[in-house]
Tab-separated table of C-alpha atoms in Angstrom:
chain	number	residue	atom	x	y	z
A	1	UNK	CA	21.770	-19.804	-0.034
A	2	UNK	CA	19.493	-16.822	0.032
A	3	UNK	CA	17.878	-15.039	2.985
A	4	UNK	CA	14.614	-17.450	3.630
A	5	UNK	CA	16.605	-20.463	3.181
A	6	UNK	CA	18.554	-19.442	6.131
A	7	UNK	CA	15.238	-18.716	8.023
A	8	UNK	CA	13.765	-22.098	9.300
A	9	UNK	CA	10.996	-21.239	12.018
A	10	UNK	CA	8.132	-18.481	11.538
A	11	UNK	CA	5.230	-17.209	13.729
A	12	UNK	CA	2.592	-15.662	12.063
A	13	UNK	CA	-0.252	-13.848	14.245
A	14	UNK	CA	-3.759	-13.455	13.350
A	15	UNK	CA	-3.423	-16.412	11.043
A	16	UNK	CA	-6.445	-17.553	10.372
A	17	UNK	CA	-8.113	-15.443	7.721
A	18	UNK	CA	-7.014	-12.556	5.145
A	19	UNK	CA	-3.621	-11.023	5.298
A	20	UNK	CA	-2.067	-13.402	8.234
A	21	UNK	CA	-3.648	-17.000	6.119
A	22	UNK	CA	-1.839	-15.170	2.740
A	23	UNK	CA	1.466	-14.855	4.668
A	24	UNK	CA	0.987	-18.682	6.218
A	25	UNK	CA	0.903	-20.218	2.621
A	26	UNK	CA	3.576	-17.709	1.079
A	27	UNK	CA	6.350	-18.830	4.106
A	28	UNK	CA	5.035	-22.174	3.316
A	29	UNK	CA	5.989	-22.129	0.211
A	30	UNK	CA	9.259	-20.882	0.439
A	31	UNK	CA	10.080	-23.869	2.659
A	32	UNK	CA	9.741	-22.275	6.074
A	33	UNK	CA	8.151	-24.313	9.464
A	34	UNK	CA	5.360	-22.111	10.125
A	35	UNK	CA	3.484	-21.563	13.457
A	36	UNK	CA	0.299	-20.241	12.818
A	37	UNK	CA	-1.614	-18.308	15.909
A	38	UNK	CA	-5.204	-17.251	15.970
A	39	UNK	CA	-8.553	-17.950	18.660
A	40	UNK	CA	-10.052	-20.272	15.853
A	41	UNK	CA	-9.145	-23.716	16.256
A	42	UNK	CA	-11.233	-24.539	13.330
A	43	UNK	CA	-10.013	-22.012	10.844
A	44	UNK	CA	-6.409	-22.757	11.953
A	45	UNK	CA	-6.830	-26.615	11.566
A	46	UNK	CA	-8.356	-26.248	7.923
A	47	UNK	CA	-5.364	-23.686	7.534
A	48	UNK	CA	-2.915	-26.596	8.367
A	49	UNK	CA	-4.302	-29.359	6.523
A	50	UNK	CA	-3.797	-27.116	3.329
A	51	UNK	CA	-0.367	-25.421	3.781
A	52	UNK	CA	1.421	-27.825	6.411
A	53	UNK	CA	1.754	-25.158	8.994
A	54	UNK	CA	1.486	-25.851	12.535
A	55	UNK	CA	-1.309	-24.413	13.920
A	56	UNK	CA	-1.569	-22.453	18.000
A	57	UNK	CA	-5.034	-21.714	19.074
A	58	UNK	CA	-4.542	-18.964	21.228
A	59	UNK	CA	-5.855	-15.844	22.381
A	60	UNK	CA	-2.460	-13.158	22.014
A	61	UNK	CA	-4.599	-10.824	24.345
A	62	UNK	CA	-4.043	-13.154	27.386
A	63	UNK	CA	-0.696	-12.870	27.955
A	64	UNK	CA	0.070	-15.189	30.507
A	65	UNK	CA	-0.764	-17.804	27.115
A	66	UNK	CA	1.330	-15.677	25.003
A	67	UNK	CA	4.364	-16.396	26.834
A	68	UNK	CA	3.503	-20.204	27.716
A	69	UNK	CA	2.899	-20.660	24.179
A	70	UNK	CA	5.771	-18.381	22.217
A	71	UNK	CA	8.647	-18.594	24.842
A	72	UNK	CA	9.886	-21.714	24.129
A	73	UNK	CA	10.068	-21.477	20.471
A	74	UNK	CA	12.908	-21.071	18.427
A	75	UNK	CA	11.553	-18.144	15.837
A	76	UNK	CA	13.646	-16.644	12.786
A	77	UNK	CA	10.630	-14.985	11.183
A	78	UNK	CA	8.035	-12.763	13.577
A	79	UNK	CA	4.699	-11.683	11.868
A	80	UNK	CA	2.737	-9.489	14.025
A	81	UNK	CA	-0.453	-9.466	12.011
A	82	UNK	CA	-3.315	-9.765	14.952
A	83	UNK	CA	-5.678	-6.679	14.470
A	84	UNK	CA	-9.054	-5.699	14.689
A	85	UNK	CA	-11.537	-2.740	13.858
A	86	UNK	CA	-14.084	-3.042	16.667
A	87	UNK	CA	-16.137	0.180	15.708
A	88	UNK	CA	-15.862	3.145	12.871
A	89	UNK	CA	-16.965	5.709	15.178
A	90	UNK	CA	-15.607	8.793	16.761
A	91	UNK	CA	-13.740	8.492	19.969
A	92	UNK	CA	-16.963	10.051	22.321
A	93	UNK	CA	-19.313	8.275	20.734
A	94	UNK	CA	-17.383	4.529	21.263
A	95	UNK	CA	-18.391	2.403	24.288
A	96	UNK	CA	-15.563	1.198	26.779
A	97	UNK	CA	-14.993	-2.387	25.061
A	98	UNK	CA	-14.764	-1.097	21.516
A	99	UNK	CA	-12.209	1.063	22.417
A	100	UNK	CA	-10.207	-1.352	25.101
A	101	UNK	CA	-10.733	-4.230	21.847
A	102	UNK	CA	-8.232	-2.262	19.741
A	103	UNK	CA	-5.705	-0.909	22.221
A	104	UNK	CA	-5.934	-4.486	24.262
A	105	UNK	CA	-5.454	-6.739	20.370
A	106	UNK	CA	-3.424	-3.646	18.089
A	107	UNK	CA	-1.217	-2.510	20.446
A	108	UNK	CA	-0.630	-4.253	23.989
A	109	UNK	CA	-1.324	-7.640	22.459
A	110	UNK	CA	1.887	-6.586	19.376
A	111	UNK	CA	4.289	-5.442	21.723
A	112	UNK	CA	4.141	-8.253	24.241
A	113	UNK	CA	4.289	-10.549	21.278
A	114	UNK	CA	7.745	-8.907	20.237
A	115	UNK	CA	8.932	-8.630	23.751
A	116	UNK	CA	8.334	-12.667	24.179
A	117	UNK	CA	9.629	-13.291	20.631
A	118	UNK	CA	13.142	-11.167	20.615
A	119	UNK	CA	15.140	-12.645	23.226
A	120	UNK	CA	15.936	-15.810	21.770
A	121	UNK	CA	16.431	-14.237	18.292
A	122	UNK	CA	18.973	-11.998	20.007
A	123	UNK	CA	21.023	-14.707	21.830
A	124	UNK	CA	21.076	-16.401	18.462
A	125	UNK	CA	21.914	-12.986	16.602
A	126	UNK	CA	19.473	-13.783	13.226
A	127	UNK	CA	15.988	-13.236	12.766
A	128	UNK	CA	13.664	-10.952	10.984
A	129	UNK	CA	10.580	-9.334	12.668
A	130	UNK	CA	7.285	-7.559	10.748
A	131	UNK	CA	4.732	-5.628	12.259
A	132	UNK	CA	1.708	-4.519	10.026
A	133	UNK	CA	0.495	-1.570	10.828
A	134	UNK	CA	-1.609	0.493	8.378
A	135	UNK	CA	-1.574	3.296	6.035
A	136	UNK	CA	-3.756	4.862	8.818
A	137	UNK	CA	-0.643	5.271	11.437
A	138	UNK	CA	0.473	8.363	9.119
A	139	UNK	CA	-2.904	9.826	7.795
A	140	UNK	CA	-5.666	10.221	9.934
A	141	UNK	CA	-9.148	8.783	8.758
A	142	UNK	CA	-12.229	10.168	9.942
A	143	UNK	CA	-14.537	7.929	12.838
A	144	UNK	CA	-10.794	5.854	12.971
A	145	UNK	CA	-8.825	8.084	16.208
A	146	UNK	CA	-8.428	4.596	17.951
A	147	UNK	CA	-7.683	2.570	15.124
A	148	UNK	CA	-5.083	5.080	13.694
A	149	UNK	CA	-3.776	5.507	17.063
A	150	UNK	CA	-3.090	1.972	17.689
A	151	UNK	CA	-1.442	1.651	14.637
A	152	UNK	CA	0.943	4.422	14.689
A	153	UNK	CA	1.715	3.143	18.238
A	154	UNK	CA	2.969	-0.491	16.088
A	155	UNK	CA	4.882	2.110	13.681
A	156	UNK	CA	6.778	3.830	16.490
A	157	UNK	CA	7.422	0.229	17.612
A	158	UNK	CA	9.158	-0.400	15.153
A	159	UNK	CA	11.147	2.871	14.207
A	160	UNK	CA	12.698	2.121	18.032
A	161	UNK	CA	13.140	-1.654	17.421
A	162	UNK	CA	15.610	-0.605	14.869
A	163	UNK	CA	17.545	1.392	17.096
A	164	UNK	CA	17.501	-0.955	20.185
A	165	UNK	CA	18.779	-3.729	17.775
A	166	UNK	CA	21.639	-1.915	15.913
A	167	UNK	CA	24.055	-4.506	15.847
A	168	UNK	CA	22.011	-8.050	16.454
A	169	UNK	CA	21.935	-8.580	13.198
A	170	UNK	CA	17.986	-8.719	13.432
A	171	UNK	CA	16.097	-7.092	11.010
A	172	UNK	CA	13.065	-4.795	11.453
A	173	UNK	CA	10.314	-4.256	8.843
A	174	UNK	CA	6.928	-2.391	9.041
A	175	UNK	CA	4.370	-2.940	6.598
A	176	UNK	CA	1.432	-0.228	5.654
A	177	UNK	CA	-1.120	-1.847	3.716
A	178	UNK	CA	-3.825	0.756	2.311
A	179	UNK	CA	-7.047	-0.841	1.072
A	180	UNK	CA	-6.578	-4.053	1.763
A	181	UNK	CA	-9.845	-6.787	0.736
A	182	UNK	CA	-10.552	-8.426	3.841
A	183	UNK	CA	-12.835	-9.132	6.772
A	184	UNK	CA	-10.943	-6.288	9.224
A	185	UNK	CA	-14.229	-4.411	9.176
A	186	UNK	CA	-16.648	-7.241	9.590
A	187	UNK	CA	-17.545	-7.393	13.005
A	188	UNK	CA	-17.369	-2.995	12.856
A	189	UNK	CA	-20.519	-3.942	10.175
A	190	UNK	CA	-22.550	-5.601	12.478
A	191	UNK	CA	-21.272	-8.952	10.265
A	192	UNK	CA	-23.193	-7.875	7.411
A	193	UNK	CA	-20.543	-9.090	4.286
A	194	UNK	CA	-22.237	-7.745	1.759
A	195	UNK	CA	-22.139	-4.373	3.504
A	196	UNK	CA	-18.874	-4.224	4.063
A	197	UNK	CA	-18.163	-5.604	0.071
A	198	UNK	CA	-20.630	-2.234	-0.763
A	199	UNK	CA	-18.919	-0.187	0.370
A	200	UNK	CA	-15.339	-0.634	0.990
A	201	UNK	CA	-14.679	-2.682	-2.116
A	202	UNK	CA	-17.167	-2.418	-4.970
A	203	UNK	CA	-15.991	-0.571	-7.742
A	204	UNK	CA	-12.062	-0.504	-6.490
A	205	UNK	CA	-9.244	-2.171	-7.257
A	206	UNK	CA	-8.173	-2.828	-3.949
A	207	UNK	CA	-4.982	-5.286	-2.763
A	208	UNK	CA	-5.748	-8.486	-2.465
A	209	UNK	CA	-3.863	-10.347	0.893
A	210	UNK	CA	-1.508	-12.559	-0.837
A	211	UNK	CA	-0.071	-9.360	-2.731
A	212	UNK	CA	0.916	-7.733	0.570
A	213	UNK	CA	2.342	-11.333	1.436
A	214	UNK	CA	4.210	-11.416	-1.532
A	215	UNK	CA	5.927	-7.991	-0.448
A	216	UNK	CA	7.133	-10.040	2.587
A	217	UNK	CA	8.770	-12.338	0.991
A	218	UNK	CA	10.619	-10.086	-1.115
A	219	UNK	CA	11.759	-7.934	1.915
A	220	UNK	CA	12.887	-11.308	3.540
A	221	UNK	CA	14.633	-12.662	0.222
A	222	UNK	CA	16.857	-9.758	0.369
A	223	UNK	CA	20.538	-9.971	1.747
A	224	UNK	CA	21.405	-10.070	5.683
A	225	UNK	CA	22.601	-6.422	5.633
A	226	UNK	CA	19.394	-4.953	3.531
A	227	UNK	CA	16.225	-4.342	5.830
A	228	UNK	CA	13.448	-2.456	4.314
A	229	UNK	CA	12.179	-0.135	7.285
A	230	UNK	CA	8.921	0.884	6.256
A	231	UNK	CA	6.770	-0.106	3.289
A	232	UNK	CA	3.669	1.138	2.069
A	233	UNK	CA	1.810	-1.145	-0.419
A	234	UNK	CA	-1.247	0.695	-1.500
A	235	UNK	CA	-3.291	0.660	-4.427
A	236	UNK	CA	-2.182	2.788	-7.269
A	237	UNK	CA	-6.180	4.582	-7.112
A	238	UNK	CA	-5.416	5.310	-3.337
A	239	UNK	CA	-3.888	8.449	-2.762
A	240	UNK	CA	-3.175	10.509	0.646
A	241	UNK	CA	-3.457	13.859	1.889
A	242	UNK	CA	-5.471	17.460	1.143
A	243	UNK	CA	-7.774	19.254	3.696
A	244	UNK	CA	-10.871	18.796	4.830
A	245	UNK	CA	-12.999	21.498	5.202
A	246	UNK	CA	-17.071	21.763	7.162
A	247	UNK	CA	-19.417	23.166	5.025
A	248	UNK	CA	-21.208	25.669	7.865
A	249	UNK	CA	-25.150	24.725	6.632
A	250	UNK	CA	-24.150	20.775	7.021
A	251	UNK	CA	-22.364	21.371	10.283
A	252	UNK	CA	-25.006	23.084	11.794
A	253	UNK	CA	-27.610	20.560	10.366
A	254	UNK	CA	-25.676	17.515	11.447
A	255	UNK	CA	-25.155	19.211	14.789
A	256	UNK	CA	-29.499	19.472	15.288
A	257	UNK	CA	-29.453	16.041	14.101
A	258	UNK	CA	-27.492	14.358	16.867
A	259	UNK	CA	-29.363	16.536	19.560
A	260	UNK	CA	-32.713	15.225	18.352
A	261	UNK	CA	-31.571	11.619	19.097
């Protein structure tokens, strides 16, 4: 018997579209019930009628739901995909609710989700938990402090899951997509598709959502004693690090640009 045939019940978070829909039909298909949680009714039902899943409309920001909803279920697989980009700008020039949208969906949202979820996985000693966080939780990106922020808040999550769960026999994986091709920055665009296709994903090859779902599946194939910690799936043209450096002339000019507004 391997791993996922030992797993019978998932949740999967921010189900509906992108990387959370890819991860739906791949648990699907390896024979797994799968609870599938986003705010569209619609997208989930459409969502069900092709995989089989079982689809929870619900808001993971209102807690009070969260519980109602999650607490009762019997879970072997936890997906903490919810996530949003509400704005690419920097921190003092981003209004209250853009700000509160990511640290209310990215982070509060995720951890009460795993507090809810890990009790009964304890008591029943199995289960496997994933948070996605982002390449962007260990490289900052410019315009992206509460985006990166949030996310290295889910990455510390899960470095102390680990430790709080030696022994359980619950596993603990965080996944760091890179360049993913999805609708995360759509409503950051103003909704505009075809701006966000110009210029995030024209002219790269960037990961598509069912290859970071396939990654899953491997790290939950693997044996009972074998947890891969941390995984970053990137694409092989996206590299990290160097320094950044203000050219004085374009400082000074962007600086008598924003006064003039």
């Amino acid at each position: 018997m391997t791993t996922t045939q030992a797993y019978r019940t998932a949740l999967v978070t921010g189900a509906s579209r992108g990387i959370g829909a890819a991860i739906v039909r791949a648990l699907r298909a390896e024979g797994l019930e799968v609870w599938a949680v986003a705010r569209s009714a619609e997208a989930l039902a459409a969502l069900a009628a092709e995989t089989g899943c079982r689809p929870l409309p619900l808001d993971v920001t209102d807690t009070a739901a969260l519980e109602a909803a999650i607490g009762p279920l019997e879970l072997d697989v936890l997906v903490v995909n919810a996530g949003a980009v509400s704005a690419v700008k920097r921190l003092f020039e981003m209004g209250r609710h853009e700000l509160d949208r990511m640290l209310d969906l990215n982070v509060k949202a995720a951890f009460h989700t795993v507090r809810v979820a890990l009790p009964g996985m304890v008591a029943r000693r199995r289960g496997h938990v994933f948070l996605l966080s982002s390449i962007s939780a260990h490289h900052p990106y410019p315009a992206m402090a509460v985006y990166t922020a949030s996310k290295a808040a889910v990455s510390m999550l899960a470095q102390n899951l680990r430790l709080d769960l030696v022994g359980t026999g619950i596993r603990v994986s965080e996944l760091a997509p890179g360049r993913v091709e999805t609708d995360i920055y759509l409503d950051a665009m103003g909704g505009d598709r075809a701006l966000v296709q110009e210029r995030l994903y024209r002219g790269f090859r960037s990961i598509r959502p069912e290859e970071v779902a396939r990654v899953l599946v491997a790290a939950l194939r693997l044996p009972p004693h074998v947890d891969l910690a941390r995984i970053d799936i990137v694409p092989t043209d996206q590299a990290f690090g160097g320094v950044v450096l203000a050219h004085l002339a374009e400082a000074e000019a962007q600086g008598r640009e924003s006064s003039q507004r």
